């Protein structure tokens, strides 16, 4: 009894036999089993019930051997039947396993809680090594389903119905299809396909199954199984982004009629903990190509299982007016959707807390005031991004202007205008007078703008575009003004717009890729002084480099183009390039800062370092390309050695 002092006193629910010696032995058996399942200080934690249900499994590595399964949790009427049924019939689908021993007890712990607890121990004899391997493969899903079913009689009933206790004709046909594939195509499908079938059918609603044929459901199950298998196998070898996509036309039974829809299955892995991808990302990416595409109601399946770092998703889409999808649309979707989906993976970023700097506001007011010297001077405006809320972007705006005696205040101008900007007044101060009667006034206020219109395809916020929208609206409300801190931004936007027009005249292009490329160019002044034709050539070379594969065993690829007066070099590499060392190597050219432009970006986990050199001397151009080529080779050869 000394061994059990760490556990509280238990009470078996057969009170009239408390003096029977067998009851004391029974209590000893309960204590002994609990010791194998929970730590000695488990019951000292007041919230120990939050750990329920507790499962523990021991599986032999050889055959013949044993599987021992322990369960400890709150007692419910359905638990014993559900527990035995799951272990007997579904650890090895298609075969019923016999229990060598079953130990079950209900008891309470009066000193801790009035609840009744249930403890199970089931031992199953295993004859075949194939059973041992299959049980080990199926255990994670079976344990997850047992946890779900033990907590809820509804889920227990639903799981058992799907698994065949009350099987309908459609589920039987699906099982036949799955069994046929396992037999005919063992190189692709193993018996764990039955486990995948069980999992998918459990998470599907009855309406989902009733509207789809057994062939359709079997197809979803099998493709998801293959995607998950490929992802698991590849992640054992290489921890990089892997992506699979399947698009097919199919039909739904809708009010006694067949309705054509498009089925889309996606499988990919996450590389970081804070990556998010769900239904809204998938739909938005599809609508980039088919704007009138809508999700079929209740057609989305999110098949991800902890602790796996990959997932498979299924969705069906239809057109808003019920039109059929053309072959060209499906073909284009297969070609372009993968890139958009990868770009749509969202990264959670913590919000920034930074109180507003009042000293900076005062300095800005004085700077603007010094620019307003005459009555006819334009209003001077500074627009700064302030913060991001759940649905809004907030900008702080300072306006210094000359106000006539009868002139309206900025707040009055906003009140009169029907604007989408949410105006919040901060302060208004007179800085002095011009010609004795015209006051020079400084107004500080904030505006809020909905961020929905500025979410890019990769779910980042296009702050530049949002600021531009604020500028245009202020021009409409206040009239002409000078954007004091937006001159460089304005020139960049003009050059980018010109570049988009040039590219759009010849071919379709990835606008997100173009913007990321353009705004990564350094020095920043090069985003305003380079010609649009030059940038077009630079970007086109980048696109070609992205399309080209790196030739094994090399983990990099260098592409060069010389076209007077420029030479362009793109370095594609799996690992990051040491740009500081390369910049030092280029110092031998003694080039001016206005002659060299660089850009760096990552596209689907691959690094791209882009270099441009303006020089009329062909020999110096060749030297520029040669320096980069040698530096890249030395960097990666040293890593290999």
Coordinates of C-alpha atoms in Angstrom, one line a residue:
X1 CA 0.0 0.0 0.0
X2 CA 3.0 2.3 0.5
X3 CA 3.3 2.5 -3.3
X4 CA -0.1 4.0 -3.6
X5 CA 0.3 6.8 -1.1
X6 CA 1.0 9.3 -4.0
X7 CA -2.5 8.6 -5.3
X8 CA -5.7 9.8 -3.5
X9 CA -8.1 7.2 -2.1
X10 CA -10.5 5.8 -4.7
X11 CA -14.0 4.5 -4.2
X12 CA -15.4 1.7 -6.3
X13 CA -19.1 1.9 -7.1
X14 CA -20.0 -1.4 -5.4
X15 CA -20.3 -0.2 -1.8
X16 CA -21.9 -3.3 -0.3
X17 CA -18.7 -5.3 -1.1
X18 CA -16.1 -2.9 0.3
X19 CA -15.0 -5.5 2.8
X20 CA -14.5 -8.2 0.2
X21 CA -10.8 -8.9 -0.3
X22 CA -11.3 -8.9 -4.1
X23 CA -12.4 -5.3 -4.0
X24 CA -9.1 -4.4 -2.3
X25 CA -7.2 -6.3 -5.0
X26 CA -9.3 -4.4 -7.6
X27 CA -8.3 -1.1 -6.1
X28 CA -4.7 -2.2 -6.2
X29 CA -5.1 -3.0 -9.9
X30 CA -6.5 0.5 -10.6
X31 CA -3.6 2.1 -8.7
X32 CA -1.1 0.0 -10.6
X33 CA -2.7 0.9 -14.0
X34 CA -2.8 4.6 -13.1
X35 CA 0.9 4.6 -12.2
X36 CA 1.6 3.5 -15.8
X37 CA -0.5 6.3 -17.3
X38 CA 0.0 9.5 -15.2
X39 CA 2.9 11.0 -13.2
X40 CA 2.9 10.6 -9.4
X41 CA 1.9 14.2 -8.7
X42 CA -0.9 14.2 -11.4
X43 CA -3.8 14.6 -8.9
X44 CA -2.1 17.5 -7.1
X45 CA -2.8 19.7 -10.1
X46 CA -6.3 21.2 -9.5
X47 CA -6.9 21.3 -13.3
X48 CA -6.0 17.6 -13.9
X49 CA -9.4 17.0 -15.5
X50 CA -8.4 19.3 -18.4
X51 CA -5.9 16.5 -19.5
X52 CA -8.7 14.1 -20.2
X53 CA -9.0 11.8 -22.0
X54 CA -5.6 10.2 -21.4
X55 CA -4.5 7.5 -23.8
X56 CA -1.4 5.4 -23.8
X57 CA -0.4 2.7 -26.2
X58 CA 2.4 0.1 -26.1
X59 CA 3.1 -1.9 -29.3
X60 CA 5.5 -4.8 -29.7
X61 CA 8.1 -4.5 -32.3
X62 CA 7.9 -8.2 -33.2
X63 CA 5.3 -10.8 -33.9
X64 CA 3.9 -12.7 -32.1
X65 CA 3.5 -9.8 -29.6
X66 CA 1.0 -7.6 -27.9
X67 CA -0.7 -4.3 -28.2
X68 CA -1.6 -2.8 -24.8
X69 CA -4.0 0.2 -24.8
X70 CA -4.8 2.3 -21.7
X71 CA -7.6 4.8 -21.3
X72 CA -8.4 7.1 -18.4
X73 CA -11.2 9.8 -18.4
X74 CA -14.7 10.7 -17.4
X75 CA -17.2 7.9 -17.5
X76 CA -19.9 8.0 -20.2
X77 CA -22.4 5.2 -21.2
X78 CA -21.0 4.8 -24.8
X79 CA -17.3 4.7 -24.0
X80 CA -16.7 0.9 -23.5
X81 CA -18.5 -0.2 -26.6
X82 CA -16.9 2.5 -28.7
X83 CA -13.4 1.8 -27.3
X84 CA -13.6 -1.9 -28.0
X85 CA -15.1 -1.4 -31.4
X86 CA -12.4 1.0 -32.5
X87 CA -9.5 -1.3 -31.3
X88 CA -11.0 -4.5 -32.6
X89 CA -12.1 -3.5 -36.1
X90 CA -10.1 -0.5 -37.2
X91 CA -6.5 -0.9 -36.1
X92 CA -6.2 -3.3 -39.0
X93 CA -9.1 -2.4 -41.4
X94 CA -10.8 -5.4 -42.8
X95 CA -9.7 -7.7 -39.9
X96 CA -11.2 -8.1 -36.4
X97 CA -8.6 -8.4 -33.7
X98 CA -9.3 -10.5 -30.6
X99 CA -8.8 -9.1 -27.1
X100 CA -6.6 -11.3 -24.9
X101 CA -7.5 -9.3 -21.8
X102 CA -9.9 -6.5 -20.9
X103 CA -9.7 -4.6 -17.6
X104 CA -12.4 -2.0 -17.0
X105 CA -13.5 -0.1 -13.9
X106 CA -15.6 2.8 -12.9
X107 CA -14.6 4.7 -9.7
X108 CA -14.7 8.0 -8.1
X109 CA -12.2 10.1 -6.0
X110 CA -14.4 11.6 -3.2
X111 CA -11.6 13.9 -1.9
X112 CA -11.2 15.6 -5.3
X113 CA -14.4 15.5 -7.3
X114 CA -17.9 14.0 -7.4
X115 CA -17.4 12.9 -11.0
X116 CA -17.2 9.2 -12.0
X117 CA -14.1 8.1 -13.9
X118 CA -13.6 5.2 -16.3
X119 CA -10.3 3.2 -16.6
X120 CA -9.6 0.7 -19.4
X121 CA -6.8 -1.6 -20.2
X122 CA -7.1 -3.7 -23.3
X123 CA -4.5 -6.3 -24.4
X124 CA -4.6 -7.6 -28.0
X125 CA -2.5 -10.5 -29.3
X126 CA -0.7 -9.8 -32.6
X127 CA 0.3 -12.8 -34.7
X128 CA 1.6 -11.1 -37.9
X129 CA 4.4 -8.6 -38.3
X130 CA 2.3 -7.0 -41.1
X131 CA -0.4 -6.3 -38.4
X132 CA 2.3 -4.6 -36.2
X133 CA 3.4 -2.3 -39.0
X134 CA -0.1 -1.4 -40.0
X135 CA -1.2 -0.7 -36.4
X136 CA 1.8 1.6 -36.0
X137 CA 0.8 3.5 -39.2
X138 CA -2.9 3.7 -38.2
X139 CA -2.5 4.5 -34.5
X140 CA -2.2 8.4 -34.8
X141 CA -5.6 8.7 -36.6
X142 CA -7.3 6.0 -34.4
X143 CA -6.1 7.7 -31.3
X144 CA -7.4 11.0 -32.5
X145 CA -10.8 9.5 -33.4
X146 CA -10.9 7.7 -30.0
X147 CA -10.2 11.0 -28.2
X148 CA -13.0 12.7 -30.2
X149 CA -15.5 9.9 -29.7
X150 CA -14.8 9.4 -26.0
X151 CA -15.7 13.0 -25.3
X152 CA -18.9 13.0 -27.3
X153 CA -21.5 10.3 -27.9
X154 CA -22.5 12.2 -31.1
X155 CA -19.0 11.9 -32.6
X156 CA -18.6 8.3 -31.4
X157 CA -21.8 7.4 -33.2
X158 CA -20.8 9.3 -36.3
X159 CA -17.4 7.7 -36.4
X160 CA -18.8 4.2 -36.0
X161 CA -21.4 4.8 -38.6
X162 CA -18.8 5.9 -41.1
X163 CA -16.6 2.9 -40.2
X164 CA -19.3 0.5 -41.1
X165 CA -21.7 -0.3 -38.2
X166 CA -24.6 1.4 -40.0
X167 CA -23.0 1.7 -43.4
X168 CA -25.1 3.1 -46.3
X169 CA -24.8 1.9 -49.9
X170 CA -22.6 4.9 -51.1
X171 CA -20.1 4.3 -48.3
X172 CA -20.0 0.6 -49.2
X173 CA -19.3 1.5 -52.9
X174 CA -16.5 3.8 -51.8
X175 CA -15.0 1.0 -49.7
X176 CA -15.2 -1.3 -52.7
X177 CA -13.4 1.3 -54.9
X178 CA -10.7 1.8 -52.3
X179 CA -10.2 -2.0 -51.9
X180 CA -10.0 -2.4 -55.7
X181 CA -7.3 0.3 -56.0
X182 CA -5.2 -1.2 -53.2
X183 CA -5.3 -4.5 -54.9
X184 CA -4.7 -3.3 -58.5
X185 CA -2.2 -0.5 -57.8
X186 CA -0.2 -1.4 -54.8
X187 CA 2.7 0.7 -56.0
X188 CA 0.6 3.8 -55.3
X189 CA -1.9 2.8 -52.6
X190 CA -1.3 0.9 -49.4
X191 CA -3.8 -0.2 -46.8
X192 CA -3.5 3.1 -45.0
X193 CA -5.7 4.4 -47.8
X194 CA -8.6 2.9 -45.8
X195 CA -7.6 5.1 -42.9
X196 CA -7.6 8.2 -45.2
X197 CA -11.1 7.2 -46.4
X198 CA -12.3 7.0 -42.8
X199 CA -10.9 10.4 -41.9
X200 CA -12.2 12.2 -44.9
X201 CA -15.7 10.7 -44.6
X202 CA -15.9 11.6 -40.9
X203 CA -15.1 15.2 -41.5
X204 CA -17.6 15.5 -44.4
X205 CA -21.2 16.5 -43.8
X206 CA -24.1 14.2 -44.8
X207 CA -25.2 16.8 -47.4
X208 CA -21.7 16.8 -48.9
X209 CA -21.9 13.0 -49.4
X210 CA -25.5 12.9 -50.7
X211 CA -24.8 15.4 -53.5
X212 CA -21.7 13.6 -54.8
X213 CA -21.3 10.2 -56.4
X214 CA -19.2 7.4 -54.9
X215 CA -16.7 7.8 -57.7
X216 CA -16.4 11.5 -57.0
X217 CA -15.8 10.9 -53.3
X218 CA -13.4 8.1 -54.0
X219 CA -11.4 10.5 -56.3
X220 CA -11.2 13.1 -53.5
X221 CA -10.0 10.5 -51.0
X222 CA -7.4 9.0 -53.3
X223 CA -5.9 12.3 -54.6
X224 CA -5.6 13.6 -51.1
X225 CA -4.0 10.4 -50.0
X226 CA -1.4 10.6 -52.8
X227 CA -0.7 14.3 -52.1
X228 CA -0.2 13.5 -48.4
X229 CA 2.1 10.6 -49.1
X230 CA 4.2 12.6 -51.6
X231 CA 4.5 15.4 -49.1
X232 CA 5.5 13.1 -46.3
X233 CA 8.1 11.3 -48.4
X234 CA 9.7 14.5 -49.8
X235 CA 9.9 16.2 -46.5
X236 CA 12.0 13.4 -45.2
X237 CA 14.6 14.3 -47.8
X238 CA 14.4 18.0 -48.4
X239 CA 12.8 20.6 -46.2
X240 CA 11.6 23.1 -48.8
X241 CA 8.3 24.2 -50.2
X242 CA 6.5 21.4 -52.0
X243 CA 3.2 22.0 -53.8
X244 CA 0.7 19.8 -55.6
X245 CA -2.5 20.8 -57.5
X246 CA -5.3 18.8 -59.1
X247 CA -8.1 20.4 -61.1
X248 CA -11.0 18.4 -62.6
X249 CA -14.5 18.9 -63.8
X250 CA -17.2 17.0 -61.9
X251 CA -20.9 17.0 -61.3
X252 CA -23.2 17.5 -58.3
X253 CA -26.7 16.2 -57.8
X254 CA -28.7 19.4 -57.3
X255 CA -32.5 19.1 -57.1
X256 CA -32.7 16.1 -59.3
X257 CA -30.3 17.7 -61.9
X258 CA -26.6 17.4 -62.5
X259 CA -24.7 20.6 -62.0
X260 CA -21.2 21.0 -63.4
X261 CA -18.6 22.4 -61.1
X262 CA -14.8 22.5 -60.9
X263 CA -13.1 20.4 -58.2
X264 CA -9.7 21.7 -56.9
X265 CA -7.4 19.8 -54.6
X266 CA -4.3 21.5 -53.2
X267 CA -1.5 19.9 -51.1
X268 CA 1.5 21.8 -49.7
X269 CA 3.8 22.1 -46.7
X270 CA 4.3 24.9 -44.3
X271 CA 7.9 26.2 -43.7
X272 CA 7.3 28.5 -40.8
X273 CA 5.0 28.3 -37.7
X274 CA 3.3 31.6 -38.4
X275 CA 2.1 30.7 -41.9
X276 CA -1.6 30.7 -42.7
X277 CA -3.6 29.4 -45.6
X278 CA -7.3 28.7 -45.6
X279 CA -10.5 29.0 -47.6
X280 CA -10.3 32.8 -48.2
X281 CA -6.8 32.6 -49.5
X282 CA -7.8 29.8 -51.9
X283 CA -10.9 31.6 -53.2
X284 CA -9.1 34.9 -53.7
X285 CA -6.3 33.2 -55.7
X286 CA -8.9 31.5 -57.9
X287 CA -10.8 34.8 -58.5
X288 CA -7.6 36.4 -59.7
X289 CA -8.1 34.3 -62.9
X290 CA -11.9 33.7 -62.9
X291 CA -13.5 36.8 -61.3
X292 CA -17.0 35.4 -61.3
X293 CA -16.0 32.1 -59.7
X294 CA -17.8 31.3 -56.4
X295 CA -17.3 28.5 -53.9
X296 CA -20.0 25.8 -53.9
X297 CA -21.7 26.0 -50.5
X298 CA -20.2 23.6 -47.9
X299 CA -17.7 22.2 -50.4
X300 CA -14.5 23.1 -48.5
X301 CA -12.5 20.4 -46.8
X302 CA -9.5 21.3 -44.7
X303 CA -7.6 18.1 -44.1
X304 CA -4.7 19.0 -41.8
X305 CA -3.6 16.9 -38.8
X306 CA -1.4 18.0 -35.9
X307 CA 1.6 17.7 -35.6
X308 CA 2.0 17.4 -39.4
X309 CA 3.4 20.5 -41.1
X310 CA 1.5 19.9 -44.3
X311 CA -2.1 20.0 -45.4
X312 CA -4.5 19.1 -48.2
X313 CA -7.4 21.3 -49.1
X314 CA -10.4 20.6 -51.3
X315 CA -12.9 23.1 -52.8
X316 CA -15.5 23.2 -55.5
X317 CA -16.2 26.3 -57.5
X318 CA -19.0 27.4 -59.9
X319 CA -19.7 30.5 -61.9
X320 CA -22.0 33.1 -60.5
X321 CA -24.5 32.9 -63.5
X322 CA -24.2 29.1 -63.7
X323 CA -22.1 29.0 -66.9
X324 CA -19.9 26.1 -67.7
X325 CA -16.1 26.3 -67.4
X326 CA -14.4 26.3 -70.8
X327 CA -11.4 24.1 -71.5
X328 CA -9.3 27.2 -72.0
X329 CA -10.2 28.4 -68.5
X330 CA -9.3 25.1 -66.9
X331 CA -6.0 24.9 -68.8
X332 CA -5.1 28.4 -67.9
X333 CA -6.0 27.8 -64.2
X334 CA -3.7 24.7 -64.2
X335 CA -0.9 26.7 -65.5
X336 CA -1.1 29.9 -63.5
X337 CA -2.9 29.0 -60.2
X338 CA 0.1 27.3 -58.5
X339 CA 2.1 30.5 -58.5
X340 CA -0.8 32.5 -57.2
X341 CA -1.5 30.0 -54.4
X342 CA 2.1 30.0 -53.2
X343 CA 2.0 33.8 -53.3
X344 CA -1.2 33.8 -51.2
X345 CA 0.3 32.0 -48.2
X346 CA -0.1 34.5 -45.4
X347 CA 2.5 35.3 -42.7
X348 CA 1.4 36.5 -39.3
X349 CA 3.2 39.7 -38.3
X350 CA 2.9 41.1 -34.8
X351 CA 1.4 44.6 -34.7
X352 CA 3.8 47.4 -33.8
X353 CA 3.3 49.6 -30.8
X354 CA 4.9 53.0 -31.3
X355 CA 3.4 56.1 -29.6
X356 CA 3.3 59.2 -31.8
X357 CA 6.4 61.4 -31.5
X358 CA 5.1 64.9 -30.7
X359 CA 8.6 66.4 -31.2
X360 CA 8.7 65.1 -34.7
X361 CA 5.3 66.7 -35.4
X362 CA 6.4 70.1 -34.2
X363 CA 9.6 69.8 -36.3
X364 CA 7.5 69.0 -39.3
X365 CA 5.2 71.9 -38.7
X366 CA 8.2 74.3 -38.6
X367 CA 9.6 72.8 -41.8
X368 CA 6.3 73.3 -43.6
X369 CA 5.9 76.8 -42.2
X370 CA 9.2 77.8 -43.6
X371 CA 7.9 76.8 -47.1
X372 CA 4.9 79.1 -46.9
X373 CA 6.2 82.7 -47.3
X374 CA 3.7 84.3 -49.6
X375 CA -0.1 84.5 -49.9
X376 CA -0.1 82.6 -53.2
X377 CA 2.1 79.7 -52.0
X378 CA 0.5 76.3 -52.2
X379 CA -0.5 74.5 -49.0
X380 CA 2.3 72.2 -47.7
X381 CA 1.4 68.7 -46.6
X382 CA 3.2 65.9 -44.9
X383 CA 1.5 62.5 -44.9
X384 CA 2.9 59.8 -42.6
X385 CA 1.6 56.3 -41.9
X386 CA 0.7 56.0 -38.3
X387 CA -0.8 52.5 -37.5
X388 CA -2.8 49.6 -38.7
X389 CA -6.0 48.4 -37.0
X390 CA -8.0 45.2 -37.7
X391 CA -9.7 46.8 -40.7
X392 CA -8.2 50.3 -41.1
X393 CA -5.0 52.0 -42.1
X394 CA -4.3 55.2 -40.2
X395 CA -2.3 58.2 -41.5
X396 CA -1.3 61.3 -39.7
X397 CA -1.5 64.4 -41.8
X398 CA 0.0 67.9 -41.2
X399 CA -1.2 70.8 -43.4
X400 CA 0.3 74.3 -43.3
X401 CA -1.6 76.8 -45.5
X402 CA -2.6 80.4 -45.9
X403 CA -6.2 80.9 -44.8
X404 CA -8.3 83.9 -45.9
X405 CA -10.4 85.6 -43.3
X406 CA -13.6 84.0 -44.5
X407 CA -12.0 80.7 -45.5
X408 CA -13.3 77.3 -44.3
X409 CA -11.3 75.2 -41.9
X410 CA -10.1 71.8 -43.0
X411 CA -12.6 70.1 -40.7
X412 CA -15.4 72.0 -42.4
X413 CA -14.1 71.0 -45.8
X414 CA -14.1 67.4 -44.8
X415 CA -17.6 67.7 -43.3
X416 CA -19.0 69.1 -46.6
X417 CA -17.4 66.4 -48.7
X418 CA -18.7 62.9 -49.2
X419 CA -15.4 61.1 -48.6
X420 CA -14.4 57.6 -47.8
X421 CA -11.8 58.9 -45.4
X422 CA -12.6 58.8 -41.7
X423 CA -11.4 62.2 -40.4
X424 CA -10.3 62.8 -36.8
X425 CA -9.3 66.3 -35.8
X426 CA -6.3 66.7 -33.6
X427 CA -5.3 70.4 -33.4
X428 CA -5.3 73.6 -35.4
X429 CA -2.8 76.4 -34.6
X430 CA -2.1 79.9 -36.1
X431 CA 1.6 80.2 -36.9
X432 CA 1.5 83.9 -37.9
X433 CA 0.1 86.3 -40.5
X434 CA 1.0 87.3 -44.0
X435 CA 0.3 90.9 -45.1
X436 CA -1.3 91.4 -41.7
X437 CA -4.7 89.7 -42.4
X438 CA -4.0 86.3 -44.0
X439 CA -3.3 83.8 -41.2
X440 CA -0.8 81.0 -41.7
X441 CA -2.4 77.9 -40.1
X442 CA -1.2 74.5 -39.2
X443 CA -3.7 71.7 -38.9
X444 CA -2.9 68.2 -37.6
X445 CA -5.4 65.4 -38.1
X446 CA -5.6 61.7 -38.8
X447 CA -7.6 59.8 -41.5
X448 CA -8.6 56.2 -41.5
X449 CA -9.0 54.2 -44.7
X450 CA -10.3 50.7 -45.2
X451 CA -7.4 48.3 -45.9
X452 CA -9.4 45.8 -47.9
X453 CA -8.7 47.5 -51.2
X454 CA -4.9 47.4 -50.6
X455 CA -4.4 43.8 -49.7
X456 CA -2.0 42.3 -52.3
X457 CA -2.1 38.7 -53.6
X458 CA 0.4 37.6 -50.9
X459 CA -1.8 39.2 -48.2
X460 CA 0.6 42.0 -47.5
X461 CA -0.7 45.6 -47.4
X462 CA 0.2 47.9 -50.3
X463 CA 0.9 50.9 -48.1
X464 CA 2.3 52.9 -51.1
X465 CA -1.0 52.5 -53.0
X466 CA -3.0 53.3 -49.8
X467 CA -1.0 56.5 -49.4
X468 CA -1.6 57.4 -53.0
X469 CA -5.3 57.0 -52.6
X470 CA -5.2 59.3 -49.6
X471 CA -3.3 61.9 -51.7
X472 CA -5.9 61.8 -54.5
X473 CA -8.8 62.2 -52.0
X474 CA -7.0 65.2 -50.3
X475 CA -6.5 66.8 -53.7
X476 CA -10.3 66.5 -54.3
X477 CA -11.2 67.9 -50.8
X478 CA -8.5 70.6 -50.3
X479 CA -7.5 71.4 -53.8
X480 CA -3.9 71.6 -55.1
X481 CA -1.1 71.2 -52.6
X482 CA 2.6 70.2 -52.4
X483 CA 3.2 66.7 -51.1
X484 CA 6.3 67.6 -49.0
X485 CA 7.4 64.1 -48.2
X486 CA 6.0 62.4 -51.2
X487 CA 8.0 63.7 -54.1
X488 CA 10.2 60.7 -54.5
X489 CA 7.2 58.4 -53.9
X490 CA 5.3 60.1 -56.7
X491 CA 8.2 59.8 -59.2
X492 CA 8.5 56.1 -58.3
X493 CA 4.8 55.5 -58.9
X494 CA 5.0 57.3 -62.3
X495 CA 7.9 55.2 -63.4
X496 CA 6.2 52.0 -62.2
X497 CA 3.0 52.9 -64.0
X498 CA 5.0 53.5 -67.2
X499 CA 6.8 50.2 -66.8
X500 CA 3.4 48.3 -66.3
X501 CA 2.1 49.9 -69.6
X502 CA 5.2 48.8 -71.5
X503 CA 5.0 45.2 -70.2
X504 CA 1.3 45.0 -70.7
X505 CA 1.7 45.9 -74.4
X506 CA 3.6 42.7 -75.1
X507 CA 2.6 39.9 -72.6
X508 CA 0.9 39.1 -69.4
X509 CA 3.0 39.6 -66.3
X510 CA 2.9 38.9 -62.6
X511 CA 2.1 42.3 -61.1
X512 CA 3.0 41.2 -57.6
X513 CA 6.4 39.9 -58.8
X514 CA 7.0 43.2 -60.7
X515 CA 6.2 45.4 -57.7
X516 CA 8.4 43.3 -55.4
X517 CA 11.2 43.6 -57.9
X518 CA 10.8 47.4 -58.5
X519 CA 10.7 48.3 -54.8
X520 CA 13.7 46.2 -54.0
X521 CA 15.9 48.2 -56.4
X522 CA 18.7 50.0 -54.6
X523 CA 20.0 52.8 -54.4
X524 CA 16.4 54.1 -54.0
X525 CA 17.1 57.0 -56.4
X526 CA 17.5 54.4 -59.2
X527 CA 13.7 53.8 -59.0
X528 CA 13.3 57.3 -60.3
X529 CA 16.1 57.8 -62.8
X530 CA 16.3 54.5 -64.7
X531 CA 14.4 54.4 -68.0
X532 CA 11.2 52.3 -68.2
X533 CA 12.7 50.4 -71.2
X534 CA 15.8 49.5 -69.1
X535 CA 13.7 48.3 -66.2
X536 CA 11.6 46.3 -68.7
X537 CA 14.7 44.5 -69.9
X538 CA 15.9 44.0 -66.3
X539 CA 12.6 42.5 -65.2
X540 CA 12.2 40.3 -68.4
X541 CA 15.7 38.8 -67.7
X542 CA 14.5 38.0 -64.1
X543 CA 11.4 36.3 -65.4
X544 CA 13.5 34.1 -67.8
X545 CA 15.8 33.2 -64.9
X546 CA 12.9 32.2 -62.7
X547 CA 11.7 29.8 -65.5
X548 CA 15.1 28.2 -66.0
X549 CA 16.1 25.3 -63.8
X550 CA 19.4 25.0 -61.9
X551 CA 21.5 22.2 -63.4
X552 CA 22.5 19.6 -60.7
X553 CA 24.9 19.4 -58.9
X554 CA 25.1 23.2 -59.0
X555 CA 22.9 25.0 -56.5
X556 CA 23.0 28.3 -58.4
X557 CA 22.5 29.7 -61.9
X558 CA 23.9 32.9 -63.4
X559 CA 22.3 34.6 -66.4
X560 CA 23.9 37.6 -68.1
X561 CA 22.6 40.0 -70.8
X562 CA 24.7 42.8 -72.3
X563 CA 22.9 45.5 -74.3
X564 CA 24.7 48.8 -74.6
X565 CA 24.9 50.9 -72.4
X566 CA 23.8 48.3 -69.8
X567 CA 24.8 44.8 -68.7
X568 CA 22.3 42.8 -66.6
X569 CA 23.3 39.9 -64.3
X570 CA 20.8 37.7 -62.4
X571 CA 22.1 35.2 -59.8
X572 CA 19.7 32.4 -58.9
X573 CA 20.6 30.3 -55.8
X574 CA 19.2 28.0 -53.2
X575 CA 21.3 29.6 -50.5
X576 CA 21.7 33.3 -49.7
X577 CA 24.5 35.1 -51.6
X578 CA 26.9 37.1 -49.5
X579 CA 26.1 40.4 -51.1
X580 CA 28.6 42.3 -48.9
X581 CA 31.5 40.2 -50.2
X582 CA 30.3 40.6 -53.8
X583 CA 30.0 44.4 -53.4
X584 CA 33.6 44.5 -52.2
X585 CA 34.7 42.5 -55.2
X586 CA 33.0 45.0 -57.5
X587 CA 34.9 47.9 -55.9
X588 CA 37.7 47.2 -58.3
X589 CA 35.6 48.8 -61.0
X590 CA 35.6 52.1 -59.1
X591 CA 32.1 52.7 -60.4
X592 CA 29.9 55.6 -59.3
X593 CA 26.9 54.8 -57.2
X594 CA 24.6 56.1 -60.0
X595 CA 26.1 53.5 -62.4
X596 CA 25.2 50.3 -60.5
X597 CA 21.7 49.2 -59.4
X598 CA 20.9 46.0 -57.4
X599 CA 17.8 44.2 -56.4
X600 CA 17.2 41.2 -54.1
X601 CA 14.1 39.1 -53.7
X602 CA 12.9 35.6 -52.8
X603 CA 10.5 33.7 -55.1
X604 CA 9.1 30.5 -53.7
X605 CA 12.1 30.1 -51.3
X606 CA 14.7 30.6 -54.1
X607 CA 17.0 33.7 -53.9
X608 CA 17.5 36.1 -56.8
X609 CA 20.2 38.7 -56.7
X610 CA 19.9 41.2 -59.6
X611 CA 22.7 43.5 -60.8
X612 CA 22.7 46.3 -63.4
X613 CA 25.7 48.2 -64.6
X614 CA 25.6 51.3 -66.9
X615 CA 28.8 51.6 -68.9
X616 CA 29.6 52.3 -72.6
X617 CA 33.0 50.4 -72.3
X618 CA 32.4 46.8 -73.5
X619 CA 35.5 45.6 -71.7
X620 CA 34.4 47.0 -68.3
X621 CA 31.0 45.4 -68.9
X622 CA 32.6 42.0 -69.4
X623 CA 34.8 42.5 -66.3
X624 CA 31.6 43.3 -64.3
X625 CA 30.0 40.0 -65.4
X626 CA 33.2 38.1 -64.8
X627 CA 33.6 39.4 -61.3
X628 CA 30.1 38.4 -60.3
X629 CA 30.5 34.9 -61.9
X630 CA 33.8 34.2 -60.1
X631 CA 32.6 35.5 -56.8
X632 CA 29.5 33.3 -56.9
X633 CA 31.5 30.2 -57.9
X634 CA 34.0 30.9 -55.0
X635 CA 31.2 31.4 -52.5
X636 CA 29.3 28.2 -53.2
X637 CA 32.4 26.1 -53.9
X638 CA 33.8 27.0 -50.5
X639 CA 30.5 25.9 -48.9
X640 CA 30.6 22.6 -50.7
X641 CA 34.2 21.9 -49.7

